[in-house]
Amino acid sequence: MALQYLILLGRTAAIDPSAVGSTAARLGMRVQDCGPYAICLTSGGAAPLNLDSGRVTIVGNLFHRFGAGPSLAKLDPSSVAQVLSDPAHVLLSRYWGAYVALWTDGDVVTVLRDPSGLLPCWYTVQEGYTVFASDPDLLYNFTGRRPSIDWTGIANLLYADDLAQVRTGLTDVSHLLAGSAVHIDETGCRQINHWSPWQFVSRNDTIDYRGHIERLRRAVELCVRGWSASFSKVLLAVSGGLDSSIVASCLDPNTAHECITMATDDPRGDETEYAKELCSNLSVALACFRYRLEDADVLRSAVAHLPRPGARTPMVAYDAAIGRYIDQIGADLFLTGAGGDNVFYLTHSIRPVVDRFLAEGLTLGLLGSIRDVAQITEASTLEVVRQALQFLPTRKRKYQWRYDESLLHWDCIGKLKHNPPDHPWLAAPHDGLPGKAGHIAMITRAQQYLHGYDRKQSFTSVAPLLSQPIIEAALSIPSWLSCEGGMDRSVARKAFEERIPMSIFRRRTKGGPDAFALKILRANMPLIRERLLTGNLARNGILDLSAVEDAMTFPKLATNANYVRLLLLLDTEAWIDGWLCRSTDMNKT
């Protein structure tokens, strides 16, 4: 079972461990003493690292920044002393992983979440104490409070689709953002960003293209091997694309592992041949399955265990197949290539050309980048130049997140525009380059892909390409080098060119489950129509019902990505129903 944790922090008085013993027994968790102001309960996963009798406690997987191997079971005395001297700085600069760390400095207790966001962290502030947990169910089980839907939070999440936010879809449940910390004292809590992606972006880069290739290769190898070496059996999802192929090429050879791929009945969503070629090249076993319509339960949310919606119904069918096979083979770690496009900067925008002009001026290198972007976008060099010139006057603006107003009620949109959701990573410095702003926005977006699997299941799910050393290495790469030679994700491709089949190395496009998504909608349209036009979102004034009804007509389903938005709304309805049912059940007990 994946690690589950619950951390209780007293703001006004010390905590008696015996007072939470009965709760731990009821939840099937172990009590970990973390000092006078904190109690930690855990189940599954490794035991927390408790440094110097609880002065610093680290919950989750922690790895050395320099050195290979599995996650750490203990730290030597010298390392303990370093962490105690400055916990935030030392953890963020000398270690990486998927962890939450807590420590006390005088009357202030700090809880830090690592920059990868790979270990979830939700919290609630109660009178006299604050509770942090890996799962919102643990928060409610501990406090005894009933879940309540935050309808404005739901609207925010739909409007800022894929933007990680402190506010969730449940009242009084907050999200500790990756790389941020909550500081707690007798007056309450405040969340502060401790790690910024802009720290790793340089305007005066002295590393050449080959140097960036080598640095990125080392970071990926370190993280993927570290993760795979920390478990007994690994299952990796391969899609036939670049990112999952890179992960496959870096798995620890001393850990049992195999791969799985999913395909649709439509040939455009069948990547099996590429997956077979990859696994044959690496001598790794491959299991092949197809999406099944009977697995796509439109009444069930793919993220029912999270305090926020944000998934699509096809994931329910995907997860069902993955879960069955994991149970069959007994894997305890499930890896994916998720986030690779974001971290390696798969872009078809003009921003890399603008970046190079701002960084170097009119040079031969700039002409090369213009040709590279023209090749990637299949546009003429004159069109690339024209768009770059149009973009230049806007370069000093803060990055503008692309909010999604589609199918939302105009009154709801009006309220959201007055106070739009935001994220600290999007705040670029005055000399920040627009390409890097776009890259960072993509990495920020990847945070919403995480935690798709309930941690009560028998395995841990990790997207290793979102590990901190990989993100930092990728951020240091000038945006135009990610387009070098007219190839997207050029540095990542070159770093693993000799390890993956040439057919995958050269791929520019890849299929997906779009046909299966449309099949779900068409097979369930009467039920879907009823749920969206008369359901929770409609009753709370969040949806534009005429626009929703128009989008559900068969000629419109596949246009303007209507089907993607409809599936998000459908999963959100199921998510709301799930939490309302849990609230009712708690009231009965």
XYZ file of C-alpha atoms in Angstrom:
589
model
C 0.000 0.000 0.000
C 1.186 3.546 -0.741
C 2.230 5.704 2.152
C -0.639 7.396 3.981
C 0.040 9.919 6.702
C -1.754 12.255 9.063
C 0.138 14.989 10.943
C -1.490 16.727 13.905
C 0.087 20.036 14.939
C -0.952 21.872 18.108
C -0.909 25.653 17.881
C -1.695 26.521 21.483
C -0.545 23.509 23.533
C 1.613 20.410 23.393
C 0.003 17.194 22.148
C -0.394 14.083 24.274
C 0.387 11.023 22.095
C -1.965 8.853 24.158
C -4.861 11.118 23.191
C -4.567 10.098 19.551
C -3.771 6.427 20.144
C -7.378 5.306 19.840
C -7.752 7.268 16.597
C -4.617 5.651 15.192
C -5.953 2.201 16.080
C -9.292 2.990 14.442
C -7.567 4.175 11.258
C -5.091 1.271 11.250
C -2.106 3.637 11.498
C 1.071 3.767 13.549
C 1.824 6.643 15.920
C 5.147 8.397 15.251
C 6.336 10.842 17.933
C 7.555 14.034 16.239
C 8.239 16.294 19.198
C 6.018 18.107 21.711
C 3.896 19.998 19.195
C 3.403 17.305 16.552
C 2.105 13.768 16.237
C 2.392 11.813 12.988
C 0.324 8.760 12.068
C 1.392 6.597 9.131
C 0.459 3.420 7.314
C 2.153 1.794 4.327
C 5.435 3.036 2.941
C 8.629 3.603 4.879
C 8.743 4.913 8.425
C 9.393 8.658 8.756
C 12.924 9.918 9.255
C 12.907 11.317 12.793
C 15.989 13.517 13.296
C 17.259 14.383 16.765
C 14.178 13.266 18.727
C 11.711 14.971 16.445
C 13.405 18.323 15.855
C 12.943 17.560 12.143
C 10.674 14.820 10.784
C 10.571 13.804 7.105
C 7.563 11.796 5.910
C 7.842 10.086 2.530
C 10.704 9.115 0.202
C 13.940 11.083 0.532
C 16.968 10.643 -1.790
C 20.489 12.080 -1.776
C 20.978 14.725 -4.467
C 24.420 13.316 -5.283
C 24.529 9.529 -5.387
C 22.410 6.699 -6.699
C 20.397 4.186 -4.758
C 17.036 3.664 -3.094
C 15.342 6.159 -0.789
C 17.030 6.756 2.533
C 16.154 4.724 5.616
C 18.351 6.909 7.839
C 20.821 9.798 7.729
C 24.356 9.755 9.087
C 25.199 12.140 11.993
C 26.889 14.687 9.706
C 23.843 14.835 7.407
C 21.508 15.128 10.401
C 23.499 18.099 11.680
C 23.330 19.787 8.280
C 19.548 19.355 8.033
C 19.037 20.634 11.592
C 21.072 23.770 10.845
C 18.690 24.981 8.109
C 16.007 22.402 7.219
C 14.400 24.151 4.248
C 17.635 25.149 2.508
C 19.430 21.845 3.069
C 16.498 19.643 2.070
C 15.792 21.651 -1.080
C 19.430 21.870 -2.186
C 20.992 18.555 -1.106
C 18.100 16.100 -1.338
C 15.089 15.328 -3.476
C 12.125 12.965 -3.341
C 8.431 12.874 -2.522
C 8.172 14.107 1.034
C 6.645 16.404 3.595
C 9.041 17.721 6.264
C 8.149 19.404 9.558
C 10.176 21.140 12.221
C 9.819 23.629 15.067
C 11.710 26.917 15.380
C 10.746 28.603 18.639
C 6.966 28.931 18.660
C 6.639 28.404 14.892
C 6.033 24.989 13.331
C 6.851 24.650 9.620
C 5.529 22.020 7.209
C 7.358 21.920 3.847
C 6.278 20.013 0.743
C 8.978 19.118 -1.772
C 8.942 20.789 -5.232
C 7.951 17.677 -7.188
C 4.511 17.478 -5.599
C 4.711 13.684 -5.892
C 3.443 13.168 -2.331
C 0.003 14.755 -1.831
C -0.590 17.136 1.052
C -3.960 18.528 2.132
C -4.700 20.326 5.361
C -7.456 21.784 7.492
C -7.222 24.455 10.185
C -9.243 23.782 13.316
C -9.481 25.633 16.624
C -6.208 25.064 18.438
C -4.666 22.683 15.922
C -3.933 22.050 12.233
C -4.095 18.670 10.510
C -2.146 17.657 7.383
C -2.832 14.427 5.504
C -2.165 12.484 2.324
C -5.909 11.904 1.902
C -8.908 14.145 2.652
C -10.757 11.122 4.063
C -8.131 10.986 6.822
C -8.803 14.633 7.666
C -12.514 13.979 8.032
C -12.029 10.727 9.913
C -9.792 12.504 12.399
C -11.818 15.689 12.901
C -15.225 14.007 12.693
C -16.514 16.841 10.500
C -18.755 16.186 7.515
C -17.491 17.023 4.008
C -19.038 20.117 2.473
C -18.791 21.214 -1.168
C -17.160 24.597 -1.852
C -19.114 25.670 -4.926
C -16.949 28.720 -5.596
C -13.920 26.452 -5.328
C -15.472 24.136 -7.931
C -16.061 27.083 -10.287
C -12.453 28.222 -9.787
C -11.127 24.783 -10.646
C -13.199 24.542 -13.838
C -12.275 28.087 -14.892
C -8.532 27.617 -14.317
C -8.533 24.045 -15.655
C -5.241 22.292 -14.732
C -3.898 25.102 -12.534
C -2.942 23.828 -9.068
C -4.571 25.979 -6.374
C -4.556 26.309 -2.588
C -8.342 26.283 -2.643
C -9.936 22.897 -3.284
C -13.492 21.782 -3.975
C -14.161 21.000 -0.302
C -14.848 23.617 2.359
C -12.036 24.008 4.912
C -9.643 21.696 3.026
C -6.599 23.452 1.554
C -3.824 22.299 -0.747
C -0.179 22.744 0.266
C 1.383 23.625 -3.087
C 4.569 21.892 -4.230
C 7.659 23.754 -3.076
C 5.670 25.706 -0.478
C 5.522 25.581 3.296
C 2.896 26.347 5.899
C 4.129 28.286 8.914
C 1.986 27.730 12.006
C 1.934 29.646 15.278
C -0.638 30.565 17.877
C -2.205 33.121 15.517
C -2.900 30.632 12.709
C -1.362 29.474 9.412
C 0.156 31.128 6.393
C 1.406 29.426 3.228
C 4.683 30.694 1.732
C 6.457 29.616 -1.450
C 9.990 28.340 -0.657
C 11.092 27.013 -4.056
C 10.729 28.903 -7.315
C 11.450 27.463 -10.770
C 12.905 30.856 -11.727
C 15.877 30.145 -9.437
C 17.125 27.646 -12.038
C 16.729 29.780 -15.148
C 19.884 31.612 -16.226
C 20.320 34.489 -18.689
C 24.106 33.969 -18.721
C 24.355 30.272 -19.448
C 27.878 28.949 -19.984
C 26.882 25.331 -20.674
C 26.734 24.299 -24.328
C 24.216 21.999 -26.017
C 26.231 18.843 -25.268
C 26.626 19.906 -21.661
C 22.868 20.267 -21.229
C 22.348 16.859 -22.814
C 24.716 15.232 -20.340
C 23.254 17.056 -17.325
C 19.690 16.109 -18.226
C 20.678 12.488 -18.886
C 22.319 12.195 -15.478
C 19.318 13.722 -13.714
C 16.830 11.371 -15.398
C 18.987 8.327 -14.709
C 19.414 9.321 -11.059
C 15.698 9.801 -10.447
C 14.256 6.883 -12.410
C 16.794 4.436 -10.988
C 16.310 5.811 -7.513
C 12.556 5.316 -7.675
C 12.687 1.852 -9.222
C 15.375 0.691 -6.765
C 13.127 1.649 -3.828
C 10.464 -0.975 -4.594
C 10.374 -4.707 -5.244
C 8.513 -4.838 -8.586
C 7.809 -2.076 -11.081
C 5.122 -1.744 -13.746
C 5.709 1.029 -16.280
C 3.026 2.341 -18.627
C 4.492 2.876 -22.091
C 2.607 4.764 -24.762
C 4.934 4.407 -27.717
C 6.082 7.986 -27.245
C 9.342 9.593 -26.209
C 8.772 10.269 -22.508
C 7.737 6.816 -21.309
C 10.449 5.309 -23.537
C 13.061 7.413 -21.750
C 11.784 6.199 -18.377
C 11.889 2.590 -19.602
C 15.532 2.982 -20.666
C 16.560 4.119 -17.174
C 14.869 1.547 -14.932
C 17.093 -0.112 -12.340
C 18.141 -3.448 -13.894
C 18.320 -5.017 -10.435
C 14.601 -4.439 -9.772
C 11.997 -6.678 -11.417
C 10.044 -4.654 -13.961
C 7.760 -4.945 -16.943
C 5.645 -2.660 -19.113
C 2.001 -2.236 -20.032
C 0.329 -0.379 -22.896
C -3.301 0.522 -23.532
C -4.913 0.815 -26.968
C -8.273 1.840 -28.405
C -10.159 -0.112 -31.032
C -9.602 2.851 -33.336
C -6.171 2.506 -35.044
C -5.392 6.154 -34.244
C -5.248 5.255 -30.564
C -3.279 2.040 -30.949
C 0.432 2.500 -30.204
C 1.070 -1.183 -29.565
C 3.642 -1.661 -32.323
C 5.831 1.154 -31.013
C 5.544 -0.198 -27.466
C 6.501 -3.682 -28.662
C 9.546 -2.349 -30.499
C 10.674 -0.458 -27.401
C 10.277 -3.439 -25.072
C 11.947 -5.789 -27.530
C 14.871 -3.383 -27.769
C 15.155 -3.261 -23.957
C 14.346 -6.973 -23.418
C 11.423 -6.103 -21.154
C 8.102 -7.966 -20.968
C 5.079 -6.075 -22.322
C 1.389 -6.574 -21.536
C -1.083 -5.175 -24.074
C -4.704 -4.312 -23.254
C -7.572 -2.448 -24.864
C -9.889 0.128 -23.353
C -13.214 -1.461 -22.440
C -16.423 0.518 -22.552
C -17.840 -1.453 -19.632
C -15.012 -0.090 -17.458
C -15.941 3.530 -18.214
C -18.472 4.131 -15.436
C -19.806 7.646 -16.037
C -21.272 7.727 -12.526
C -17.823 7.376 -10.951
C -15.060 9.966 -10.732
C -11.490 8.990 -11.561
C -10.349 11.237 -8.675
C -13.068 10.455 -6.133
C -10.371 10.199 -3.443
C -9.097 13.767 -3.951
C -10.543 16.989 -2.490
C -10.837 18.459 -5.981
C -12.213 17.297 -9.331
C -10.179 17.528 -12.511
C -10.121 14.163 -14.298
C -11.864 12.786 -17.396
C -14.064 9.701 -17.571
C -11.709 7.657 -19.842
C -9.289 7.545 -16.908
C -11.788 5.389 -15.014
C -11.454 2.704 -17.696
C -7.666 3.126 -17.878
C -7.315 2.818 -14.114
C -9.487 -0.298 -14.014
C -7.216 -2.108 -16.482
C -4.055 -0.980 -14.702
C -5.400 -2.038 -11.324
C -6.344 -5.503 -12.520
C -2.921 -6.148 -13.992
C -1.039 -4.803 -10.988
C -3.007 -7.156 -8.752
C -2.199 -10.015 -11.129
C 1.577 -9.513 -11.154
C 2.017 -8.122 -7.637
C 3.789 -4.885 -8.577
C 4.196 -2.344 -5.786
C 5.297 0.627 -7.953
C 3.491 1.995 -11.018
C 5.467 4.437 -13.162
C 4.380 6.622 -16.071
C 5.980 9.141 -18.408
C 3.409 11.756 -17.372
C 4.764 15.279 -17.291
C 7.533 14.606 -19.803
C 6.043 16.922 -22.433
C 5.865 19.643 -19.772
C 9.307 19.198 -18.221
C 11.152 18.652 -21.527
C 9.216 21.606 -23.023
C 7.243 20.322 -25.972
C 6.277 23.632 -27.555
C 4.933 24.746 -30.913
C 5.007 28.421 -29.964
C 7.094 31.352 -31.131
C 8.508 31.954 -27.637
C 11.918 30.224 -28.143
C 12.686 32.569 -31.053
C 11.734 35.605 -28.961
C 13.880 34.306 -26.094
C 16.945 33.958 -28.287
C 16.506 37.421 -29.741
C 16.189 38.968 -26.273
C 19.167 36.984 -24.954
C 21.569 37.292 -27.925
C 20.195 39.837 -30.368
C 20.476 39.458 -34.153
C 22.859 36.535 -34.616
C 23.309 33.552 -36.887
C 22.038 31.466 -34.002
C 18.757 33.376 -34.107
C 18.357 32.500 -37.794
C 18.885 28.852 -36.890
C 16.186 29.013 -34.205
C 13.776 30.612 -36.680
C 14.339 27.672 -39.045
C 13.948 25.186 -36.164
C 10.599 26.622 -35.063
C 9.429 26.811 -38.677
C 10.208 23.108 -39.091
C 8.430 22.111 -35.867
C 5.345 24.204 -36.596
C 5.369 23.492 -40.345
C 5.212 27.235 -41.021
C 7.364 29.385 -43.289
C 10.334 31.257 -41.847
C 8.637 34.527 -42.816
C 5.548 33.544 -40.818
C 7.730 32.718 -37.808
C 9.428 36.124 -38.036
C 6.077 37.883 -38.406
C 4.639 36.198 -35.312
C 7.803 36.894 -33.311
C 7.587 40.608 -34.151
C 3.934 40.640 -33.110
C 4.807 38.949 -29.827
C 7.682 41.256 -28.819
C 5.544 44.180 -27.539
C 3.800 41.837 -25.068
C 6.951 40.209 -23.648
C 7.034 42.255 -20.427
C 3.601 41.143 -19.308
C 3.252 38.577 -16.581
C 2.458 35.157 -17.969
C -1.277 35.014 -18.672
C -2.776 31.683 -17.732
C -5.305 30.500 -20.300
C -8.522 30.343 -18.335
C -11.301 28.233 -19.813
C -14.686 29.934 -19.965
C -16.271 27.304 -22.184
C -19.677 26.004 -21.066
C -19.609 28.109 -17.876
C -22.449 30.502 -17.025
C -21.730 34.133 -17.908
C -22.565 35.286 -14.369
C -20.142 32.751 -12.934
C -17.438 33.877 -15.383
C -17.972 37.518 -14.424
C -17.331 36.765 -10.751
C -14.250 34.663 -11.522
C -12.674 37.385 -13.657
C -12.652 39.784 -10.706
C -10.397 37.473 -8.697
C -8.912 34.852 -11.036
C -6.982 31.893 -9.613
C -3.203 32.247 -9.651
C -0.020 30.372 -8.733
C 3.274 31.699 -7.282
C 5.389 29.980 -9.943
C 3.790 32.103 -12.673
C 5.239 35.339 -11.254
C 8.184 35.976 -13.588
C 11.043 38.338 -12.629
C 11.334 41.600 -14.553
C 13.949 40.091 -16.883
C 12.217 36.722 -17.256
C 12.124 35.411 -20.811
C 8.710 34.557 -22.305
C 9.775 31.090 -23.440
C 10.824 30.177 -19.923
C 7.576 31.653 -18.591
C 5.718 29.294 -20.911
C 7.927 26.377 -19.879
C 7.274 27.062 -16.193
C 3.552 27.335 -16.846
C 3.666 23.878 -18.445
C 5.484 22.440 -15.422
C 2.910 24.088 -13.160
C 0.141 22.482 -15.216
C 1.704 19.049 -14.751
C 1.036 19.269 -11.008
C -2.629 18.566 -11.724
C -1.832 15.218 -13.378
C -0.621 13.743 -10.098
C -2.380 11.554 -7.533
C -4.807 9.859 -9.878
C -4.691 6.685 -7.790
C -6.184 6.240 -4.343
C -3.349 5.680 -1.878
C -5.367 2.929 -0.192
C -4.602 0.719 -3.199
C -1.866 -1.893 -3.102
C 0.714 0.109 -5.063
C 2.446 3.489 -5.199
C 2.089 5.566 -8.373
C 4.904 7.934 -9.392
C 5.591 10.179 -12.386
C 9.419 10.187 -12.076
C 9.991 12.821 -14.772
C 8.522 15.369 -12.346
C 11.276 14.687 -9.813
C 13.061 17.830 -8.603
C 16.535 17.228 -10.151
C 14.976 16.620 -13.590
C 12.841 19.747 -13.390
C 15.822 21.859 -12.329
C 18.054 20.456 -15.087
C 15.346 21.090 -17.690
C 14.741 24.638 -16.474
C 18.420 25.480 -16.990
C 18.180 24.638 -20.707
C 17.571 27.735 -22.912
C 14.199 27.395 -24.570
C 15.662 27.549 -28.075
C 17.838 24.503 -27.426
C 14.656 22.510 -26.785
C 13.902 23.118 -30.489
C 17.435 22.496 -31.787
C 17.507 20.857 -35.198
C 13.784 21.319 -35.707
C 12.944 18.646 -33.098
C 10.653 19.222 -30.134
C 12.174 18.210 -26.757
C 15.491 18.158 -28.596
C 17.769 17.916 -25.545
C 15.780 15.017 -24.066
C 15.765 13.212 -27.421
C 19.505 13.589 -27.869
C 20.194 12.521 -24.290
C 18.653 9.100 -24.934
C 19.105 8.749 -28.689
C 21.235 5.636 -28.346
C 18.859 3.870 -25.954
C 15.499 4.085 -27.697
C 14.418 2.827 -31.140
C 14.985 5.291 -33.969
C 11.294 5.037 -34.913
C 10.406 6.540 -31.497
C 13.289 9.023 -31.540
C 11.971 10.506 -34.794
C 8.271 10.586 -33.867
C 6.550 13.971 -34.001
C 2.977 12.917 -33.202
C 1.360 10.220 -31.122
C -2.100 8.754 -30.840
C -4.353 8.899 -27.802
C -7.709 7.677 -26.493
C -9.751 10.414 -28.207
C -11.873 7.932 -30.150
C -12.615 6.041 -26.936
C -13.610 9.292 -25.223
C -16.140 10.018 -27.972
C -17.377 6.432 -27.759
C -18.127 6.915 -24.047
C -20.150 10.041 -24.741
C -22.118 8.535 -27.602
C -22.882 5.321 -25.698
C -24.156 7.188 -22.617
C -25.599 10.374 -24.100
C -29.133 10.200 -22.587
C -27.704 9.741 -19.083
C -24.977 12.330 -19.638
C -27.486 14.852 -20.950
C -29.650 14.425 -17.865
C -26.697 14.692 -15.462
C -25.242 17.840 -16.999
C -28.517 19.685 -17.628
C -30.156 18.911 -14.277
C -27.216 18.035 -12.026
C -25.243 19.709 -9.263
C -23.325 22.127 -11.488
C -26.497 23.261 -13.239
C -28.425 23.735 -9.972
C -25.640 25.895 -8.565
C -25.498 28.232 -11.540
C -22.081 27.149 -12.776
C -23.027 25.948 -16.279
C -24.382 27.703 -19.348
C -27.080 25.132 -20.059
C -27.806 26.240 -23.618
C -24.098 26.007 -24.500
C -23.846 22.586 -22.818
C -26.867 21.300 -24.720
C -25.452 22.596 -27.993
C -22.063 20.980 -27.300
C -23.739 17.603 -26.740
C -25.217 17.448 -30.240
C -23.425 14.760 -32.221
C -22.066 17.114 -34.937
C -20.496 19.321 -32.225
C -18.984 16.646 -29.976
C -15.676 16.363 -31.803
C -15.284 20.077 -32.596
C -13.470 22.707 -30.513
C -12.521 20.016 -27.957
C -16.126 19.984 -26.727
C -15.853 16.313 -25.798
C -12.866 17.008 -23.515
C -14.757 19.711 -21.632
C -17.916 17.604 -21.393
C -15.957 14.692 -19.941
C -14.430 16.998 -17.341
C -17.885 18.262 -16.344
C -19.190 14.695 -16.234
C -16.360 13.565 -13.964
C -16.940 16.638 -11.786
C -20.601 15.663 -11.358
C -19.527 12.198 -10.249
C -16.940 13.712 -7.895
C -19.571 15.950 -6.270
C -22.015 13.047 -5.889
C -19.316 10.966 -4.232
C -18.529 13.570 -1.586
C -22.197 14.358 -0.954
C -22.806 10.640 -0.355
C -19.868 10.475 2.056
C -21.251 13.466 3.924
C -24.633 11.770 4.232
C -23.046 8.520 5.413
C -21.075 10.347 8.123
C -24.237 12.033 9.306
C -25.935 8.632 9.697
C -23.090 7.284 11.807
